[in-house]
Coordinates of C-alpha atoms in Angstrom, one line a residue:
Chain A
M1 CA -0.1 0.1 0.1
K2 CA 1.4 3.5 -0.7
V3 CA 0.1 6.8 0.9
L4 CA 0.0 10.2 -0.8
K5 CA -0.6 13.2 1.0
V6 CA -1.8 16.8 0.3
K7 CA -1.5 19.6 2.8
Q8 CA -5.0 21.0 2.5
P9 CA -8.0 18.7 1.2
A10 CA -10.3 20.5 -1.3
S11 CA -13.8 19.0 0.1
E12 CA -14.2 17.1 3.4
G13 CA -15.4 13.4 3.5
I14 CA -14.0 9.9 2.8
A15 CA -14.7 8.0 -0.5
M16 CA -13.5 4.6 -1.2
G17 CA -13.6 3.3 -4.9
W18 CA -11.9 2.2 -7.8
A19 CA -9.4 4.7 -9.8
Y20 CA -10.7 6.0 -13.0
L21 CA -8.1 7.8 -15.0
Y22 CA -9.8 10.1 -17.1
Q23 CA -7.7 11.5 -20.1
P24 CA -9.6 13.8 -22.5
Q25 CA -8.7 13.1 -26.2
E26 CA -6.4 15.2 -27.8
R27 CA -8.0 17.1 -30.4
I28 CA -6.4 17.4 -33.9
I29 CA -6.8 20.7 -35.2
A30 CA -7.2 21.6 -39.0
D31 CA -4.6 24.2 -40.0
Y32 CA -4.6 25.9 -43.6
R33 CA -4.6 29.1 -45.2
V34 CA -7.8 30.8 -46.3
S35 CA -7.6 32.9 -49.4
A36 CA -8.8 36.4 -49.4
E37 CA -11.9 36.0 -51.1
D38 CA -13.1 33.2 -48.7
R39 CA -12.2 34.8 -45.5
N40 CA -15.5 36.4 -44.9
K41 CA -17.1 33.0 -45.3
E42 CA -14.7 31.8 -42.7
I43 CA -15.6 34.5 -40.2
E44 CA -19.6 33.4 -40.9
R45 CA -18.5 29.7 -39.9
F46 CA -16.9 31.0 -36.7
E47 CA -19.9 33.2 -36.2
A48 CA -22.2 30.0 -36.5
A49 CA -20.1 28.2 -34.0
V50 CA -20.2 31.1 -31.5
K51 CA -24.2 31.1 -31.8
N52 CA -24.3 27.5 -31.3
A53 CA -21.9 27.5 -28.4
A54 CA -23.8 30.1 -26.8
E55 CA -27.1 28.3 -27.2
E56 CA -25.7 25.2 -25.6
L57 CA -24.4 27.6 -22.6
F58 CA -27.8 29.2 -22.2
V59 CA -29.1 25.8 -21.4
L60 CA -26.4 24.8 -19.0
A61 CA -26.5 28.2 -17.5
G62 CA -29.8 27.3 -15.8
E63 CA -28.1 24.8 -13.7
N64 CA -24.7 26.4 -12.9
P65 CA -23.5 29.9 -12.6
I66 CA -20.2 29.2 -14.0
F67 CA -21.7 28.5 -17.4
A68 CA -23.6 31.9 -17.2
A69 CA -20.2 33.2 -17.1
H70 CA -19.0 31.2 -20.0
L71 CA -22.0 32.3 -22.1
E72 CA -20.7 36.1 -21.5
M73 CA -17.2 35.0 -22.4
V74 CA -18.2 33.0 -25.6
K75 CA -20.0 36.2 -27.0
D76 CA -17.3 38.3 -25.8
I77 CA -16.4 41.1 -28.3
A78 CA -12.6 40.9 -27.3
L79 CA -12.6 37.4 -28.2
Q80 CA -14.8 38.0 -31.3
E81 CA -12.2 40.6 -32.5
A82 CA -9.1 38.6 -31.7
V83 CA -10.4 35.6 -33.8
T84 CA -11.7 37.3 -36.6
G85 CA -8.6 39.5 -36.8
K86 CA -6.6 36.2 -37.2
I87 CA -9.0 35.1 -39.9
K88 CA -9.4 38.5 -41.8
G89 CA -5.8 39.7 -41.5
D90 CA -3.7 36.7 -41.2
G91 CA -5.6 34.1 -43.4
N92 CA -6.0 31.7 -40.6
N93 CA -8.9 29.0 -40.9
A94 CA -11.4 29.4 -38.0
E95 CA -10.3 26.5 -35.8
K96 CA -6.7 27.8 -35.9
A97 CA -7.8 31.3 -35.2
V98 CA -9.7 30.2 -32.1
V99 CA -6.5 28.3 -30.6
L100 CA -4.5 31.2 -31.3
A101 CA -6.8 33.7 -29.7
C102 CA -7.5 31.6 -26.7
E103 CA -3.9 30.7 -26.2
E104 CA -2.9 34.5 -25.9
L105 CA -5.9 34.8 -23.3
I106 CA -4.8 31.7 -21.6
L107 CA -1.3 32.9 -21.1
L108 CA -2.3 36.2 -19.9
F109 CA -4.4 34.6 -17.0
E110 CA -1.8 32.2 -16.1
A111 CA 0.6 34.9 -15.8
M112 CA -1.5 36.5 -13.1
E113 CA -0.5 36.6 -9.4
D114 CA -3.9 35.9 -7.8
A115 CA -4.3 32.2 -7.3
Y116 CA -8.2 32.7 -8.5
M117 CA -7.5 34.3 -11.6
K118 CA -4.8 32.0 -12.6
E119 CA -7.3 29.2 -12.4
R120 CA -9.6 31.2 -14.7
A121 CA -7.3 30.1 -17.6
A122 CA -9.6 26.9 -17.3
D123 CA -12.4 28.7 -18.4
I124 CA -10.8 30.0 -21.5
K125 CA -9.7 26.2 -22.1
D126 CA -13.3 25.1 -21.8
I127 CA -14.7 27.8 -24.3
R128 CA -11.9 27.1 -26.6
E129 CA -13.1 23.1 -26.5
R130 CA -16.7 24.1 -26.8
L131 CA -15.9 26.5 -29.9
L132 CA -13.8 23.8 -31.6
G133 CA -16.5 21.2 -30.9
Q134 CA -18.7 23.2 -32.8
L135 CA -16.6 24.1 -35.7
T136 CA -15.4 20.2 -36.3
G137 CA -18.6 18.8 -35.3
L138 CA -16.7 16.2 -33.0
E139 CA -18.0 16.0 -29.5
K140 CA -15.4 15.2 -26.8
K141 CA -15.8 12.0 -24.8
T142 CA -18.0 12.6 -22.1
V143 CA -17.0 11.3 -18.6
S144 CA -18.3 7.7 -18.2
C145 CA -17.1 5.3 -15.8
E146 CA -18.0 2.2 -13.6
E147 CA -19.6 2.0 -10.3
E148 CA -18.2 3.3 -7.2
S149 CA -15.3 5.3 -9.1
I150 CA -12.7 7.9 -7.9
L151 CA -12.1 10.1 -10.7
I152 CA -8.6 11.2 -11.6
A153 CA -7.9 13.8 -14.1
S154 CA -5.1 16.3 -14.8
D155 CA -7.9 18.8 -14.2
L156 CA -11.5 19.3 -15.1
T157 CA -13.1 21.8 -17.1
P158 CA -16.6 23.0 -15.9
S159 CA -18.0 21.2 -18.8
D160 CA -16.2 18.1 -17.8
T161 CA -17.7 18.3 -14.4
A162 CA -21.3 18.9 -15.8
A163 CA -20.9 15.7 -17.5
L164 CA -19.8 13.9 -14.6
D165 CA -22.0 10.8 -13.9
L166 CA -22.6 11.7 -10.3
D167 CA -24.3 8.2 -9.4
K168 CA -21.3 6.5 -9.8
I169 CA -18.6 9.0 -8.8
R170 CA -17.6 8.9 -5.0
G171 CA -15.0 11.2 -5.3
L172 CA -12.5 13.3 -7.1
I173 CA -8.8 13.8 -7.5
T174 CA -7.1 16.2 -9.8
R175 CA -3.1 16.7 -10.5
D176 CA -3.4 20.5 -11.0
G177 CA -5.3 23.1 -9.4
G178 CA -5.7 24.6 -6.0
I179 CA -8.3 24.7 -3.4
T180 CA -10.1 27.7 -5.3
S181 CA -10.5 25.7 -8.5
H182 CA -13.8 24.7 -10.0
V183 CA -13.4 21.2 -9.0
A184 CA -13.0 22.2 -5.3
I185 CA -15.9 24.4 -5.5
L186 CA -18.0 21.7 -7.2
A187 CA -17.0 19.1 -5.0
K188 CA -17.9 21.0 -1.9
S189 CA -21.3 21.9 -3.2
L190 CA -22.0 18.4 -4.0
S191 CA -20.4 17.1 -0.8
L192 CA -18.0 14.7 -2.8
P193 CA -14.7 14.4 -1.1
A194 CA -11.9 15.6 -3.1
L195 CA -8.0 16.3 -3.4
V196 CA -6.5 18.9 -5.9
G197 CA -2.9 19.3 -6.9
V198 CA -1.8 15.8 -6.1
K199 CA 1.5 16.1 -8.0
D200 CA 2.2 12.4 -8.4
I201 CA -1.1 11.1 -8.9
F202 CA -0.5 9.7 -12.6
S203 CA 2.6 8.1 -11.8
E204 CA 1.5 6.4 -8.6
V205 CA -2.2 5.4 -9.4
A206 CA -3.1 3.0 -12.4
D207 CA -6.7 2.4 -13.5
G208 CA -8.5 0.1 -11.4
D209 CA -6.5 0.5 -8.3
F210 CA -8.6 0.6 -5.1
L211 CA -8.2 4.1 -3.4
I212 CA -9.4 5.3 0.0
L213 CA -9.6 9.1 -0.3
D214 CA -9.3 10.7 3.1
G215 CA -10.7 14.5 2.6
Y216 CA -10.3 15.1 6.4
T217 CA -6.5 14.4 6.6
G218 CA -5.7 14.9 2.8
E219 CA -4.5 11.4 2.6
L220 CA -5.0 9.2 -0.5
R221 CA -4.3 5.3 0.1
I222 CA -3.8 3.2 -2.8
N223 CA -4.5 -0.4 -2.8
P224 CA -5.1 -0.6 0.9
T225 CA -5.1 -3.8 3.0
E226 CA -8.4 -5.5 4.1
E227 CA -7.9 -4.3 7.5
E228 CA -7.4 -0.7 6.4
K229 CA -10.5 -0.9 4.3
Q230 CA -12.3 -2.0 7.3
K231 CA -11.2 0.7 9.4
Y232 CA -12.3 3.3 6.8
H233 CA -15.6 1.7 6.5
E234 CA -16.0 2.1 10.5
L235 CA -14.6 5.6 10.0
T236 CA -17.0 6.7 7.2
G237 CA -19.8 5.7 9.4
K238 CA -18.7 7.3 12.5
H239 CA -18.4 10.5 10.7
K240 CA -21.8 10.3 9.4
E241 CA -23.2 9.6 12.8
A242 CA -21.2 12.1 14.3
E243 CA -22.6 14.9 12.0
E244 CA -26.2 13.7 12.7
R245 CA -25.7 13.8 16.4
I246 CA -24.1 17.3 16.2
K247 CA -27.3 18.4 14.4
A248 CA -29.6 16.9 16.6
E249 CA -28.1 19.0 19.5
E250 CA -27.6 22.6 17.8
H251 CA -30.6 23.9 19.4
L252 CA -29.5 23.1 23.1
P253 CA -27.4 25.2 25.5
G254 CA -23.6 24.9 25.6
I255 CA -23.6 23.6 29.3
T256 CA -21.2 20.9 30.5
R257 CA -22.3 17.7 32.3
D258 CA -21.6 19.2 35.6
G259 CA -23.8 22.3 34.8
K260 CA -21.4 25.2 33.7
E261 CA -22.9 27.2 30.8
F262 CA -20.8 28.9 28.2
H263 CA -21.9 31.6 25.9
L264 CA -21.2 30.4 22.3
C265 CA -21.1 33.4 19.8
A266 CA -20.7 34.3 16.2
N267 CA -17.9 36.5 14.6
V268 CA -19.5 38.7 11.9
G269 CA -18.4 41.1 9.2
N270 CA -21.5 42.1 7.9
I271 CA -25.5 42.3 8.1
E272 CA -25.8 39.4 5.9
D273 CA -23.4 37.4 8.2
I274 CA -25.9 38.3 11.0
K275 CA -28.6 37.0 9.5
K276 CA -27.1 33.7 8.7
A277 CA -25.8 33.6 12.2
V278 CA -29.0 34.0 14.1
T279 CA -30.4 30.8 12.4
N280 CA -27.5 29.0 13.9
H281 CA -28.8 29.1 17.7
I282 CA -26.2 31.7 18.9
D283 CA -26.0 33.2 22.2
G284 CA -25.0 36.6 20.7
I285 CA -22.5 38.2 18.4
G286 CA -18.9 38.1 20.0
L287 CA -17.3 40.3 17.4
F288 CA -18.7 42.4 15.0
R289 CA -16.0 44.0 12.7
S290 CA -17.1 47.4 11.9
E291 CA -14.6 47.6 8.8
F292 CA -17.2 46.3 6.4
L293 CA -18.7 49.8 6.7
Y294 CA -15.8 51.6 5.9
L295 CA -14.5 49.1 3.3
G296 CA -17.7 49.1 1.4
S297 CA -17.8 52.6 1.2
S298 CA -16.2 55.5 -1.1
H299 CA -16.0 57.8 1.7
F300 CA -15.7 57.9 5.6
P301 CA -19.3 56.7 6.4
T302 CA -21.2 59.3 8.2
E303 CA -22.8 59.0 11.6
E304 CA -26.2 58.5 10.1
E305 CA -25.0 55.8 7.9
Q306 CA -23.3 54.0 10.9
F307 CA -26.2 54.4 13.1
E308 CA -28.5 52.9 10.8
A309 CA -26.0 49.8 10.2
Y310 CA -25.3 49.5 14.0
R311 CA -29.3 49.8 14.7
E312 CA -30.0 47.1 12.2
A313 CA -27.2 45.0 13.4
A314 CA -28.5 45.2 17.1
V315 CA -32.2 44.5 16.3
I316 CA -31.5 41.5 13.9
C317 CA -29.1 40.0 16.3
G318 CA -31.9 40.3 19.2
R319 CA -29.3 39.4 22.0
E320 CA -25.9 41.1 23.1
I321 CA -23.6 42.3 20.2
T322 CA -20.3 43.4 20.6
I323 CA -19.1 46.0 18.2
R324 CA -15.3 46.4 17.5
T325 CA -14.3 49.9 16.9
L326 CA -12.4 50.6 13.6
D327 CA -9.4 48.2 13.1
I328 CA -7.8 49.1 9.9
G329 CA -3.9 49.4 9.2
G330 CA -1.7 46.4 9.1
D331 CA -3.1 44.4 6.4
K332 CA -6.4 46.4 5.6
T333 CA -6.4 49.8 4.1
L334 CA -9.2 52.2 2.8
P335 CA -9.1 53.6 -0.7
Y336 CA -10.1 57.3 0.6
Y337 CA -7.7 57.3 3.7
P338 CA -4.2 57.4 2.1
M339 CA -1.6 55.7 4.6
D340 CA 1.9 56.1 4.5
R341 CA 3.8 53.0 3.4
E342 CA 5.3 51.2 6.7
E343 CA 8.4 49.2 7.2
N344 CA 6.1 46.9 9.6
P345 CA 2.6 47.6 9.2
F346 CA 1.4 45.2 11.6
L347 CA 3.7 47.0 14.4
G348 CA 2.4 50.2 12.8
F349 CA -0.4 52.8 12.4
R350 CA -3.4 50.7 12.9
A351 CA -6.6 50.0 15.1
I352 CA -7.0 52.1 18.1
R353 CA -4.0 54.3 17.3
I354 CA -5.7 55.5 14.5
S355 CA -8.8 56.1 16.3
L356 CA -7.0 58.1 18.9
Q357 CA -5.3 60.3 16.7
E358 CA -8.3 61.0 14.1
K359 CA -10.5 62.0 17.0
E360 CA -13.2 63.1 14.9
L361 CA -13.6 60.2 12.9
F362 CA -13.7 58.1 16.4
K363 CA -16.2 60.1 17.6
T364 CA -18.4 59.7 14.6
Q365 CA -18.1 55.9 15.2
L366 CA -18.8 56.0 18.9
R367 CA -21.8 58.3 18.6
A368 CA -23.3 56.1 16.1
V369 CA -22.8 53.1 18.4
L370 CA -24.2 55.0 21.4
R371 CA -27.3 55.8 19.5
A372 CA -27.7 52.5 18.4
S373 CA -27.4 51.3 22.0
A374 CA -30.8 52.5 22.5
F375 CA -32.1 49.7 20.2
G376 CA -30.5 46.8 21.5
K377 CA -27.9 45.2 23.7
I378 CA -24.7 46.3 22.4
R379 CA -21.1 46.5 23.8
I380 CA -17.9 48.3 22.5
L381 CA -14.6 46.5 22.2
F382 CA -11.3 48.6 21.5
P383 CA -8.8 46.8 19.4
M384 CA -5.1 46.7 19.9
I385 CA -4.9 48.2 23.2
I386 CA -1.2 48.0 24.8
S387 CA -1.7 50.4 27.8
L388 CA -4.0 51.6 30.4
E389 CA -3.3 55.2 29.1
E390 CA -4.8 54.0 25.7
L391 CA -8.1 52.6 27.6
R392 CA -8.5 55.8 29.4
A393 CA -8.4 57.9 26.3
A394 CA -10.6 55.9 24.5
K395 CA -13.2 56.0 27.4
A396 CA -12.6 59.7 27.4
V397 CA -13.4 60.2 23.9
L398 CA -16.7 57.9 24.8
R399 CA -17.6 60.1 27.6
E400 CA -17.5 63.0 25.7
C401 CA -19.8 61.5 23.1
M402 CA -22.1 60.6 26.0
E403 CA -22.2 64.1 27.2
E404 CA -22.9 65.3 23.8
L405 CA -25.7 63.0 23.1
K406 CA -27.0 63.9 26.4
A407 CA -27.2 67.6 25.8
E408 CA -29.1 67.0 22.4
G409 CA -31.5 64.8 24.2
I410 CA -30.6 61.5 22.4
H411 CA -31.1 58.3 24.0
Y412 CA -28.6 55.8 24.6
D413 CA -27.5 53.0 26.9
D414 CA -25.5 54.9 29.6
S415 CA -24.4 51.6 31.2
I416 CA -22.9 50.4 27.7
Q417 CA -19.9 48.0 28.6
T418 CA -16.4 48.8 27.1
G419 CA -14.1 46.0 26.4
V420 CA -10.6 45.7 25.6
M421 CA -9.0 43.4 23.0
I422 CA -6.2 41.3 24.1
E423 CA -4.2 40.9 21.2
T424 CA -0.5 42.2 22.1
P425 CA 1.9 40.9 24.8
A426 CA 1.7 44.3 26.6
S427 CA -2.2 43.9 27.1
V428 CA -1.7 40.3 28.4
L429 CA 1.3 41.5 30.9
C430 CA -0.9 44.6 31.9
A431 CA -4.0 42.6 32.1
E432 CA -4.7 43.1 35.9
E433 CA -4.7 46.9 35.4
L434 CA -6.8 46.8 32.4
A435 CA -9.4 44.7 34.4
K436 CA -9.8 47.2 36.8
E437 CA -11.2 49.7 34.4
A438 CA -12.5 47.6 31.5
D439 CA -15.7 45.8 31.7
F440 CA -14.7 42.7 29.6
F441 CA -11.8 41.1 27.7
S442 CA -12.0 39.4 24.5
I443 CA -8.6 37.4 23.4
G444 CA -7.9 37.7 19.7
T445 CA -5.7 34.9 19.1
N446 CA -4.9 35.1 15.8
D447 CA -2.8 38.4 16.3
L448 CA -1.9 37.6 20.0
T449 CA -0.2 34.4 18.7
Q450 CA 1.5 36.2 16.0
Y451 CA 2.8 39.2 18.3
L452 CA 3.7 36.8 21.1
L453 CA 5.6 34.2 19.0
A454 CA 7.0 37.2 16.8
V455 CA 5.8 35.0 13.7
D456 CA 4.1 36.7 10.7
R457 CA 1.0 34.7 10.1
G458 CA 1.1 35.6 6.3
N459 CA 4.7 34.4 5.7
T460 CA 4.5 30.8 4.4
K461 CA 8.1 29.9 5.1
I462 CA 7.6 30.3 8.9
A463 CA 3.8 28.8 8.7
A464 CA 5.0 25.8 10.8
L465 CA 5.9 28.1 13.8
Y466 CA 2.7 29.8 14.0
N467 CA 0.9 27.6 16.5
S468 CA -1.8 28.9 19.2
F469 CA -1.1 25.8 21.0
H470 CA 2.4 27.2 22.2
P471 CA 2.9 27.2 25.9
A472 CA 3.3 31.1 25.8
V473 CA -0.1 31.4 24.1
I474 CA -1.8 29.0 26.6
R475 CA -0.1 30.6 29.6
S476 CA -1.1 34.2 28.3
I477 CA -4.8 33.1 28.3
R478 CA -4.7 31.8 31.8
H479 CA -3.0 34.9 33.0
V480 CA -5.9 37.2 31.2
T481 CA -8.9 35.3 32.7
D482 CA -7.3 35.1 36.1
S483 CA -6.9 39.0 35.8
A484 CA -10.4 39.4 34.7
H485 CA -12.0 37.1 37.2
K486 CA -10.1 38.8 40.1
Y487 CA -12.0 41.9 39.4
G488 CA -15.4 40.4 38.6
K489 CA -15.0 40.8 34.7
K490 CA -15.6 38.3 32.0
A491 CA -13.1 37.1 29.5
G492 CA -14.0 35.8 26.0
M493 CA -12.0 34.8 22.9
C494 CA -12.8 35.8 19.4
G495 CA -10.0 34.3 17.4
E496 CA -10.0 31.5 15.2
F497 CA -8.8 29.1 18.0
A498 CA -11.9 29.5 19.8
G499 CA -13.5 27.4 17.0
N500 CA -10.8 24.6 17.2
E501 CA -12.6 21.6 18.7
K502 CA -9.2 20.1 19.6
A503 CA -9.0 23.2 22.0
T504 CA -12.4 23.5 23.5
E505 CA -11.8 21.4 26.6
L506 CA -8.4 23.3 27.3
L507 CA -10.1 26.6 26.6
I508 CA -12.9 26.2 28.9
G509 CA -10.6 24.8 31.7
L510 CA -8.5 28.0 31.1
G511 CA -11.5 30.0 32.4
L512 CA -13.0 31.6 29.3
D513 CA -16.5 32.8 29.8
E514 CA -17.4 33.1 26.0
L515 CA -16.2 31.6 22.8
S516 CA -17.0 33.3 19.6
M517 CA -16.4 31.8 16.3
T518 CA -17.5 31.5 12.7
A519 CA -21.1 30.7 13.1
S520 CA -20.7 27.2 11.2
L521 CA -18.2 25.9 13.8
I522 CA -20.8 26.5 16.8
P523 CA -22.8 23.4 16.6
G524 CA -19.4 21.4 16.8
V525 CA -18.1 23.2 19.8
R526 CA -21.3 23.0 21.5
Y527 CA -21.5 19.3 21.0
R528 CA -18.0 19.1 22.7
I529 CA -19.0 21.2 25.4
R530 CA -21.8 19.2 26.4
R531 CA -19.8 16.1 26.8
L532 CA -17.1 17.6 29.0
D533 CA -16.6 18.2 32.6
Y534 CA -15.7 21.6 33.9
E535 CA -13.9 20.3 36.8
A536 CA -11.7 18.1 34.4
A537 CA -11.3 20.6 32.2
G538 CA -10.0 22.9 34.7
K539 CA -7.5 20.1 35.7
L540 CA -6.4 19.5 32.2
A541 CA -5.8 23.4 31.7
E542 CA -3.8 23.5 35.0
A543 CA -1.5 20.6 33.5
A544 CA -1.2 22.3 30.1
V545 CA 0.0 25.6 31.7
N546 CA 2.7 23.7 33.2
K547 CA 4.0 21.8 30.0
A548 CA 7.2 23.3 28.3
T549 CA 6.4 22.3 24.8
V550 CA 3.8 22.4 22.2
S551 CA 4.1 18.5 21.5
E552 CA 3.8 18.0 25.3
I553 CA 0.7 20.0 25.3
M554 CA -0.6 18.1 22.3
E555 CA -0.2 14.9 24.0
L556 CA -2.3 15.9 26.9
L557 CA -4.9 17.0 24.6
Q558 CA -5.2 13.5 23.0
Chain B
M26 CA -19.8 62.5 -21.4
V27 CA -20.7 61.8 -18.0
T28 CA -18.3 59.8 -15.6
Q29 CA -18.4 58.6 -11.9
T30 CA -16.0 56.9 -9.8
F31 CA -16.8 53.7 -7.8
I32 CA -15.2 51.6 -5.3
I33 CA -15.3 47.7 -6.0
N34 CA -17.1 46.0 -2.6
N35 CA -17.2 42.6 -3.9
K36 CA -15.1 40.8 -1.6
N37 CA -13.3 38.6 -4.2
G38 CA -13.0 41.3 -6.5
L39 CA -14.4 41.1 -10.1
H40 CA -13.9 37.5 -10.7
A41 CA -15.9 35.7 -13.4
R42 CA -19.4 35.9 -12.4
P43 CA -19.6 39.7 -11.3
A44 CA -17.4 40.5 -14.2
G45 CA -20.0 38.9 -16.5
E46 CA -22.9 40.6 -15.0
L47 CA -21.0 43.8 -15.6
A48 CA -20.3 43.2 -19.2
K49 CA -24.0 41.7 -19.5
I50 CA -25.3 45.2 -18.5
A51 CA -22.7 47.1 -20.3
S52 CA -23.5 45.4 -23.8
T53 CA -27.1 46.5 -23.5
C54 CA -26.0 50.3 -23.0
R55 CA -26.3 52.2 -26.1
S56 CA -23.6 54.7 -25.2
D57 CA -19.9 54.5 -25.8
I58 CA -18.5 53.2 -22.2
T59 CA -14.8 53.4 -20.9
L60 CA -13.8 51.9 -17.6
K61 CA -10.6 53.5 -16.2
I62 CA -8.6 51.8 -13.4
G63 CA -5.5 54.1 -12.6
E64 CA -4.2 54.9 -16.2
K65 CA -5.7 51.8 -17.7
K66 CA -8.6 51.9 -20.0
I67 CA -10.7 48.8 -20.4
N68 CA -13.9 48.1 -22.6
P69 CA -16.4 47.0 -19.9
K70 CA -18.6 45.3 -22.6
S71 CA -15.7 42.5 -22.6
I72 CA -16.0 40.0 -19.6
L73 CA -12.4 39.1 -20.6
N74 CA -11.2 42.5 -20.4
I75 CA -12.6 43.2 -17.1
M76 CA -11.4 39.7 -15.7
A77 CA -7.9 40.4 -17.3
A78 CA -7.7 43.8 -15.5
A79 CA -8.1 41.7 -12.1
I80 CA -10.1 44.4 -10.3
R81 CA -9.8 43.5 -6.5
F82 CA -11.9 44.4 -3.7
G83 CA -11.6 48.2 -2.7
T84 CA -10.5 49.0 -6.2
E85 CA -11.4 52.5 -7.3
I86 CA -12.9 52.6 -10.9
E87 CA -14.1 55.4 -13.1
L88 CA -16.9 54.6 -15.6
A89 CA -17.4 57.1 -18.4
C90 CA -20.3 57.0 -20.6
N91 CA -20.6 59.0 -23.7
G92 CA -23.9 59.1 -26.3
E93 CA -27.6 59.9 -26.2
T94 CA -28.2 57.5 -23.5
E95 CA -25.4 58.1 -21.0
T96 CA -27.1 59.5 -17.9
E97 CA -29.4 56.5 -17.7
D98 CA -26.6 54.0 -18.8
L99 CA -24.2 55.1 -15.9
K100 CA -27.1 55.2 -13.5
R101 CA -27.6 51.7 -14.3
L102 CA -24.3 50.4 -14.3
G103 CA -23.6 52.2 -11.0
E104 CA -26.6 50.8 -9.2
A105 CA -25.4 47.3 -10.5
I106 CA -21.9 48.0 -9.2
E107 CA -23.2 49.1 -5.9
Q108 CA -25.4 46.3 -5.4
G109 CA -22.4 43.9 -5.8
L110 CA -23.2 42.8 -9.2
G111 CA -25.3 39.7 -8.5
E112 CA -23.4 38.7 -5.5

């Protein structure tokens, strides 16, 4: 048995079946010169092919939005001009002109930096095949295979995938492409397990080999033993059952067996997210990123625009909602607010630093939040605080806004809570002092891990060093929760770590009161919590805090 | 001629689907339309040209319409862009 592995599976699930190697036939393209007087006829031939291809795509577009884009592409005037130019000007026949014109576009897209755009070259290839099919009158072989197959191809165009016999296919593997490719998107939407970018697939797998595709770990087992097959049969059953069990409890509270209840909240970026999140049985919005209001606008949003958005958010949420004040800088910039290039933008002019310096902008936002607080339960969260002075300065601006509103006779919640985002080593070490003056903490593990470990989380070369299970991160969380509780304040977590089920027992044991994550992760975490013992989790956390290495901590969590 | 600038608010920029939507609307406009991104000018009636321009989230674009129907064309295009081009 041999095992191939990719870093990131394209679509989750386990598939077992026989390898079916799909190799599209090579098309032989006619290549001849067209005399000057026949060139208009050749153009007509091309135009007829476009018309027929468009009719085909029009039908397909009803089922799949990718083909709606293809329909536009096949009729595209830039493509038309390129092809007719090659017929009229250079005397190419229609087939050759299509090949040449598409080749230029394919090269253009393949040369792009953006992974998504790079993969759009596949769309052009697909259109080329469709037009050539019309011109030559030869249909490409459709994808047909035996029962229980795992389809293997160098790449699959949207047309190939539309022709798949889905009753027989259990999983998909491609040699090329990334996790944003058509194959990946299609596989997810069909709940088919898939691996993409498996470089050695053709040299390692032959037609008819038996395969186990593990879309959880990214592993592909070639000709496994009976024992292995049995193991995976059981695993598949377990995964299915687990999903059903989790779903069955999604409406129940996040409470441990010994009766400790946790708030499970959603992180959201806009009103649409909130609408989706509230269908997921959430206890509130733990992090509302206010940036979307600024990013989606052509100017700094006015107090009125912000008020409307925050009010709507609070009303739709219907429970407590934590609004984080503007957190730009670092990797996020605004088109209408030019920022100087900085050597270290993540250590630069960002988040609360901008708000405190641009006081009028800050006041506009705080006044809008305050006004909205009359319509729902809102908390304010200040990002990237490194000192007590900053917290005091931010609260002073808030008080100023409150006094103004009071004088204007405008209602707001005058007991509105203010929190500190714990995401710098400084805020961890000053947590006790901050806890005296803040109403709550929210630990942002993404930035905290990056700053504590001095590891840039966008740098792929050192990606392996970025790990929130590092003892420094775990001990920081413990210190922050202890400090908060000492002064009767609550501590939550709103980083990606909060949604990591492997970490759930540790996190509740460390004393966090609230976990906020992408809404879709909540049911899994809730299910975990409902099977945990709070007291045992506390002991586990105590042991973890005293471990010296990541691997010792991981071992403890097994 | 009428012009207006917009900020692209599609999270993944103008990839195939929104680019197709923009091209589709532009193709039905009777005025001449130019889309400017920085110094680059492209024809928004072509989905391929729009895609090739790799317009990302937050990019500022300028639309210019020239012809009898310029005002209503610019309004239609602008509304579609602000509404996220079908996304």
